[in-house]
mmCIF file with all atom_site columns, C-alpha atoms and ligand atoms in Angstrom:
data_model
loop_
_atom_site.group_PDB
_atom_site.id
_atom_site.type_symbol
_atom_site.label_atom_id
_atom_site.label_alt_id
_atom_site.label_comp_id
_atom_site.label_asym_id
_atom_site.label_entity_id
_atom_site.label_seq_id
_atom_site.pdbx_PDB_ins_code
_atom_site.Cartn_x
_atom_site.Cartn_y
_atom_site.Cartn_z
_atom_site.occupancy
_atom_site.B_iso_or_equiv
_atom_site.pdbx_formal_charge
_atom_site.auth_seq_id
_atom_site.auth_comp_id
_atom_site.auth_asym_id
_atom_site.auth_atom_id
_atom_site.pdbx_PDB_model_num
ATOM   1   C CA . MET A 1 1   ? 62.007  67.444 37.466 1.00 0.00 ? 29  MET A CA 1
ATOM   2   C CA . SER A 1 2   ? 65.244  66.687 39.373 1.00 0.00 ? 30  SER A CA 1
ATOM   3   C CA . ASP A 1 3   ? 64.034  63.156 40.145 1.00 0.00 ? 31  ASP A CA 1
ATOM   4   C CA . VAL A 1 4   ? 63.764  62.074 36.462 1.00 0.00 ? 32  VAL A CA 1
ATOM   5   C CA . LEU A 1 5   ? 65.702  58.801 35.929 1.00 0.00 ? 33  LEU A CA 1
ATOM   6   C CA . LEU A 1 6   ? 68.579  59.150 33.494 1.00 0.00 ? 34  LEU A CA 1
ATOM   7   C CA . ASP A 1 7   ? 69.613  56.219 31.224 1.00 0.00 ? 35  ASP A CA 1
ATOM   8   C CA . HIS A 1 8   ? 73.167  54.969 30.909 1.00 0.00 ? 36  HIS A CA 1
ATOM   9   C CA . ASP A 1 9   ? 74.046  56.958 27.762 1.00 0.00 ? 37  ASP A CA 1
ATOM   10  C CA . GLN A 1 10  ? 72.572  60.177 29.267 1.00 0.00 ? 38  GLN A CA 1
ATOM   11  C CA . VAL A 1 11  ? 74.643  59.751 32.415 1.00 0.00 ? 39  VAL A CA 1
ATOM   12  C CA . ARG A 1 12  ? 77.830  58.925 30.543 1.00 0.00 ? 40  ARG A CA 1
ATOM   13  C CA . ALA A 1 13  ? 77.456  61.985 28.378 1.00 0.00 ? 41  ALA A CA 1
ATOM   14  C CA . LEU A 1 14  ? 76.828  64.211 31.374 1.00 0.00 ? 42  LEU A CA 1
ATOM   15  C CA . LEU A 1 15  ? 79.814  62.778 33.209 1.00 0.00 ? 43  LEU A CA 1
ATOM   16  C CA . ASP A 1 16  ? 82.079  63.176 30.176 1.00 0.00 ? 44  ASP A CA 1
ATOM   17  C CA . GLU A 1 17  ? 80.788  66.785 29.603 1.00 0.00 ? 45  GLU A CA 1
ATOM   18  C CA . ALA A 1 18  ? 81.593  67.590 33.221 1.00 0.00 ? 46  ALA A CA 1
ATOM   19  C CA . GLY A 1 19  ? 85.070  66.002 32.980 1.00 0.00 ? 47  GLY A CA 1
ATOM   20  C CA . LEU A 1 20  ? 84.130  63.427 35.605 1.00 0.00 ? 48  LEU A CA 1
ATOM   21  C CA . THR A 1 21  ? 86.228  60.718 34.024 1.00 0.00 ? 49  THR A CA 1
ATOM   22  C CA . ALA A 1 22  ? 87.023  59.004 37.415 1.00 0.00 ? 50  ALA A CA 1
ATOM   23  C CA . TRP A 1 23  ? 83.282  58.346 37.837 1.00 0.00 ? 51  TRP A CA 1
ATOM   24  C CA . LYS A 1 24  ? 81.720  55.154 36.467 1.00 0.00 ? 52  LYS A CA 1
ATOM   25  C CA . VAL A 1 25  ? 78.167  54.069 35.968 1.00 0.00 ? 53  VAL A CA 1
ATOM   26  C CA . VAL A 1 26  ? 77.614  50.711 37.792 1.00 0.00 ? 54  VAL A CA 1
ATOM   27  C CA . GLU A 1 27  ? 74.057  49.271 37.846 1.00 0.00 ? 55  GLU A CA 1
ATOM   28  C CA . ASN A 1 28  ? 71.860  52.061 39.243 1.00 0.00 ? 56  ASN A CA 1
ATOM   29  C CA . ALA A 1 29  ? 74.586  54.225 40.654 1.00 0.00 ? 57  ALA A CA 1
ATOM   30  C CA . LEU A 1 30  ? 77.558  56.471 39.940 1.00 0.00 ? 58  LEU A CA 1
ATOM   31  C CA . GLU A 1 31  ? 80.782  55.076 41.476 1.00 0.00 ? 59  GLU A CA 1
ATOM   32  C CA . ARG A 1 32  ? 84.091  56.759 42.303 1.00 0.00 ? 60  ARG A CA 1
ATOM   33  C CA . THR A 1 33  ? 86.985  55.066 43.964 1.00 0.00 ? 61  THR A CA 1
ATOM   34  C CA . PHE A 1 34  ? 89.348  57.438 45.777 1.00 0.00 ? 62  PHE A CA 1
ATOM   35  C CA . ALA A 1 35  ? 92.883  56.111 46.633 1.00 0.00 ? 63  ALA A CA 1
ATOM   36  C CA . THR A 1 36  ? 94.060  57.372 50.067 1.00 0.00 ? 64  THR A CA 1
ATOM   37  C CA . GLU A 1 37  ? 97.278  57.263 52.015 1.00 0.00 ? 65  GLU A CA 1
ATOM   38  C CA . GLY A 1 38  ? 95.888  55.290 54.892 1.00 0.00 ? 66  GLY A CA 1
ATOM   39  C CA . TRP A 1 39  ? 93.032  54.974 57.386 1.00 0.00 ? 67  TRP A CA 1
ATOM   40  C CA . PRO A 1 40  ? 93.270  58.541 58.833 1.00 0.00 ? 68  PRO A CA 1
ATOM   41  C CA . THR A 1 41  ? 93.066  60.024 55.326 1.00 0.00 ? 69  THR A CA 1
ATOM   42  C CA . SER A 1 42  ? 90.192  57.638 54.409 1.00 0.00 ? 70  SER A CA 1
ATOM   43  C CA . LEU A 1 43  ? 88.273  58.934 57.382 1.00 0.00 ? 71  LEU A CA 1
ATOM   44  C CA . LEU A 1 44  ? 89.077  62.529 56.656 1.00 0.00 ? 72  LEU A CA 1
ATOM   45  C CA . LEU A 1 45  ? 87.882  62.189 53.087 1.00 0.00 ? 73  LEU A CA 1
ATOM   46  C CA . THR A 1 46  ? 84.741  60.313 54.276 1.00 0.00 ? 74  THR A CA 1
ATOM   47  C CA . ASN A 1 47  ? 83.840  63.093 56.589 1.00 0.00 ? 75  ASN A CA 1
ATOM   48  C CA . ALA A 1 48  ? 84.421  65.733 53.877 1.00 0.00 ? 76  ALA A CA 1
ATOM   49  C CA . ILE A 1 49  ? 82.073  63.849 51.526 1.00 0.00 ? 77  ILE A CA 1
ATOM   50  C CA . GLY A 1 50  ? 79.642  63.403 54.269 1.00 0.00 ? 78  GLY A CA 1
ATOM   51  C CA . TYR A 1 51  ? 79.552  67.165 54.969 1.00 0.00 ? 79  TYR A CA 1
ATOM   52  C CA . ILE A 1 52  ? 78.858  67.927 51.202 1.00 0.00 ? 80  ILE A CA 1
ATOM   53  C CA . CYS A 1 53  ? 76.117  65.307 51.183 1.00 0.00 ? 81  CYS A CA 1
ATOM   54  C CA . GLU A 1 54  ? 74.361  66.679 54.206 1.00 0.00 ? 82  GLU A CA 1
ATOM   55  C CA . ALA A 1 55  ? 74.624  70.272 52.807 1.00 0.00 ? 83  ALA A CA 1
ATOM   56  C CA . ALA A 1 56  ? 73.145  68.993 49.482 1.00 0.00 ? 84  ALA A CA 1
ATOM   57  C CA . TRP A 1 57  ? 70.599  66.895 51.297 1.00 0.00 ? 85  TRP A CA 1
ATOM   58  C CA . HIS A 1 58  ? 71.414  63.986 49.010 1.00 0.00 ? 86  HIS A CA 1
ATOM   59  C CA . HIS A 1 59  ? 73.424  61.137 50.565 1.00 0.00 ? 87  HIS A CA 1
ATOM   60  C CA . ALA A 1 60  ? 76.109  58.863 49.268 1.00 0.00 ? 88  ALA A CA 1
ATOM   61  C CA . ASP A 1 61  ? 76.749  55.307 50.176 1.00 0.00 ? 89  ASP A CA 1
ATOM   62  C CA . ILE A 1 62  ? 80.395  55.098 51.174 1.00 0.00 ? 90  ILE A CA 1
ATOM   63  C CA . HIS A 1 63  ? 82.646  52.069 51.628 1.00 0.00 ? 91  HIS A CA 1
ATOM   64  C CA . VAL A 1 64  ? 85.666  53.022 53.747 1.00 0.00 ? 92  VAL A CA 1
ATOM   65  C CA . SER A 1 65  ? 88.919  51.024 53.629 1.00 0.00 ? 93  SER A CA 1
ATOM   66  C CA . TYR A 1 66  ? 92.470  51.735 54.899 1.00 0.00 ? 94  TYR A CA 1
ATOM   67  C CA . ASN A 1 67  ? 93.702  52.809 51.456 1.00 0.00 ? 95  ASN A CA 1
ATOM   68  C CA . ARG A 1 68  ? 90.573  53.680 49.500 1.00 0.00 ? 96  ARG A CA 1
ATOM   69  C CA . VAL A 1 69  ? 87.102  55.105 49.787 1.00 0.00 ? 97  VAL A CA 1
ATOM   70  C CA . VAL A 1 70  ? 84.410  53.936 47.383 1.00 0.00 ? 98  VAL A CA 1
ATOM   71  C CA . VAL A 1 71  ? 81.470  56.306 46.773 1.00 0.00 ? 99  VAL A CA 1
ATOM   72  C CA . HIS A 1 72  ? 78.187  55.407 45.207 1.00 0.00 ? 100 HIS A CA 1
ATOM   73  C CA . LEU A 1 73  ? 75.504  57.929 44.333 1.00 0.00 ? 101 LEU A CA 1
ATOM   74  C CA . THR A 1 74  ? 72.014  57.007 43.450 1.00 0.00 ? 102 THR A CA 1
ATOM   75  C CA . THR A 1 75  ? 68.634  58.662 44.108 1.00 0.00 ? 103 THR A CA 1
ATOM   76  C CA . HIS A 1 76  ? 66.858  56.159 46.377 1.00 0.00 ? 104 HIS A CA 1
ATOM   77  C CA . SER A 1 77  ? 63.502  57.850 45.957 1.00 0.00 ? 105 SER A CA 1
ATOM   78  C CA . ALA A 1 78  ? 63.673  57.437 42.120 1.00 0.00 ? 106 ALA A CA 1
ATOM   79  C CA . GLY A 1 79  ? 65.381  54.070 42.088 1.00 0.00 ? 107 GLY A CA 1
ATOM   80  C CA . GLY A 1 80  ? 68.261  55.151 40.013 1.00 0.00 ? 108 GLY A CA 1
ATOM   81  C CA . ILE A 1 81  ? 70.552  57.872 38.772 1.00 0.00 ? 109 ILE A CA 1
ATOM   82  C CA . THR A 1 82  ? 69.098  61.409 38.426 1.00 0.00 ? 110 THR A CA 1
ATOM   83  C CA . MET A 1 83  ? 70.575  64.924 37.957 1.00 0.00 ? 111 MET A CA 1
ATOM   84  C CA . LYS A 1 84  ? 70.904  65.072 41.771 1.00 0.00 ? 112 LYS A CA 1
ATOM   85  C CA . ASP A 1 85  ? 73.561  62.393 41.610 1.00 0.00 ? 113 ASP A CA 1
ATOM   86  C CA . VAL A 1 86  ? 75.398  64.004 38.725 1.00 0.00 ? 114 VAL A CA 1
ATOM   87  C CA . GLU A 1 87  ? 75.387  67.409 40.445 1.00 0.00 ? 115 GLU A CA 1
ATOM   88  C CA . LEU A 1 88  ? 76.584  65.923 43.680 1.00 0.00 ? 116 LEU A CA 1
ATOM   89  C CA . ALA A 1 89  ? 79.311  63.954 41.937 1.00 0.00 ? 117 ALA A CA 1
ATOM   90  C CA . ARG A 1 90  ? 80.528  67.156 40.336 1.00 0.00 ? 118 ARG A CA 1
ATOM   91  C CA . LYS A 1 91  ? 80.686  68.958 43.682 1.00 0.00 ? 119 LYS A CA 1
ATOM   92  C CA . ILE A 1 92  ? 82.454  66.073 45.503 1.00 0.00 ? 120 ILE A CA 1
ATOM   93  C CA . GLU A 1 93  ? 85.006  65.850 42.711 1.00 0.00 ? 121 GLU A CA 1
ATOM   94  C CA . GLU A 1 94  ? 85.590  69.655 42.744 1.00 0.00 ? 122 GLU A CA 1
ATOM   95  C CA . ILE A 1 95  ? 86.094  69.850 46.546 1.00 0.00 ? 123 ILE A CA 1
ATOM   96  C CA . THR A 1 96  ? 88.050  66.629 47.129 1.00 0.00 ? 124 THR A CA 1
ATOM   97  C CA . MET A 1 97  ? 90.442  67.194 44.182 1.00 0.00 ? 125 MET A CA 1
ATOM   98  C CA . TRP A 1 98  ? 90.947  70.917 44.969 1.00 0.00 ? 126 TRP A CA 1
ATOM   99  C CA . ARG A 1 99  ? 94.579  71.919 45.574 1.00 0.00 ? 127 ARG A CA 1
ATOM   100 C CA . PRO A 1 100 ? 96.075  75.414 45.600 1.00 0.00 ? 128 PRO A CA 1
ATOM   101 C CA . ALA A 1 101 ? 96.929  76.906 42.284 1.00 0.00 ? 129 ALA A CA 1
ATOM   102 C CA . GLU A 1 102 ? 100.509 77.272 41.149 1.00 0.00 ? 130 GLU A CA 1
ATOM   103 C CA . GLY A 1 103 ? 102.020 80.390 42.699 1.00 0.00 ? 131 GLY A CA 1
ATOM   104 C CA . ALA A 1 104 ? 99.350  80.684 45.376 1.00 0.00 ? 132 ALA A CA 1
ATOM   105 C CA . ALA A 1 105 ? 100.363 81.520 48.917 1.00 0.00 ? 133 ALA A CA 1
ATOM   106 C CA . LEU A 1 106 ? 99.111  78.118 50.020 1.00 0.00 ? 134 LEU A CA 1
ATOM   107 C CA . SER A 1 107 ? 101.658 75.358 49.290 1.00 0.00 ? 135 SER A CA 1
ATOM   108 C CA . GLY A 1 108 ? 99.158  72.515 49.278 1.00 0.00 ? 136 GLY A CA 1
ATOM   109 C CA . ILE A 1 109 ? 99.810  69.112 50.820 1.00 0.00 ? 137 ILE A CA 1
ATOM   110 C CA . GLN A 1 110 ? 103.135 67.721 49.535 1.00 0.00 ? 138 GLN A CA 1
ATOM   111 C CA . ARG A 1 111 ? 102.092 64.025 49.867 1.00 0.00 ? 139 ARG A CA 1
ATOM   112 C CA . PRO A 1 112 ? 99.939  61.677 47.823 1.00 0.00 ? 140 PRO A CA 1
ATOM   113 C CA . PHE A 1 113 ? 96.978  62.285 50.242 1.00 0.00 ? 141 PHE A CA 1
ATOM   114 C CA . VAL A 1 114 ? 93.844  61.535 48.059 1.00 0.00 ? 142 VAL A CA 1
ATOM   115 C CA . SER A 1 115 ? 93.558  60.810 44.414 1.00 0.00 ? 143 SER A CA 1
HETATM 116 C C1 . LIG B 2 .   ? 64.797  60.081 53.797 1.00 0.00 ? 3   LIG B C1 1
HETATM 117 C C2 . LIG B 2 .   ? 65.643  60.508 52.595 1.00 0.00 ? 3   LIG B C2 1
HETATM 118 O O1 . LIG B 2 .   ? 66.984  60.186 52.836 1.00 0.00 ? 3   LIG B O1 1
HETATM 119 C C3 . LIG B 2 .   ? 65.519  61.928 52.203 1.00 0.00 ? 3   LIG B C3 1
HETATM 120 O O2 . LIG B 2 .   ? 64.241  62.243 51.878 1.00 0.00 ? 3   LIG B O2 1
HETATM 121 C C4 . LIG B 2 .   ? 66.354  62.386 51.040 1.00 0.00 ? 3   LIG B C4 1
HETATM 122 C C5 . LIG B 2 .   ? 67.758  62.731 51.493 1.00 0.00 ? 3   LIG B C5 1
HETATM 123 N N1 . LIG B 2 .   ? 68.798  62.029 50.958 1.00 0.00 ? 3   LIG B N1 1
HETATM 124 C C6 . LIG B 2 .   ? 68.698  61.231 49.938 1.00 0.00 ? 3   LIG B C6 1
HETATM 125 N N2 . LIG B 2 .   ? 69.785  60.688 49.330 1.00 0.00 ? 3   LIG B N2 1
HETATM 126 C C7 . LIG B 2 .   ? 69.700  59.873 48.294 1.00 0.00 ? 3   LIG B C7 1
HETATM 127 N N3 . LIG B 2 .   ? 70.820  59.354 47.709 1.00 0.00 ? 3   LIG B N3 1
HETATM 128 N N4 . LIG B 2 .   ? 68.489  59.568 47.762 1.00 0.00 ? 3   LIG B N4 1
HETATM 129 C C8 . LIG B 2 .   ? 67.356  60.036 48.209 1.00 0.00 ? 3   LIG B C8 1
HETATM 130 O O3 . LIG B 2 .   ? 66.287  59.673 47.731 1.00 0.00 ? 3   LIG B O3 1
HETATM 131 C C9 . LIG B 2 .   ? 67.388  60.902 49.421 1.00 0.00 ? 3   LIG B C9 1
HETATM 132 N N5 . LIG B 2 .   ? 66.315  61.387 49.915 1.00 0.00 ? 3   LIG B N5 1
#
């Protein structure tokens, strides 16, 4: 069931419902471009996403540049976008965009870092 191909409208509706406004549908994949402060941050982000992918056992295609990281999610075995990609996009967004809440003991990074 989880390898059922989703059409463009279904994917867009799922992304909007999940608040994944930074994610686009391009050809047969979900695409998210992260802006980073520089090469070390690009590599840190890439490894964080890589960890989530391995834990999910569903792997992104990642293009790493000095000031951005572009993530593509597609289900290779199905030849397109499935719920696996939508669920993984949600988890990647949740973890990479997490920052401590206002008033938390943790200050959070006080630099642009990743967006
Ligand atoms: C060999 C293959 O990578 C594995 O069977 C799993 C793991 N990761 C995967 N990742 C993605 N994006 N699509 C797959 O079909 C897939 N299959």
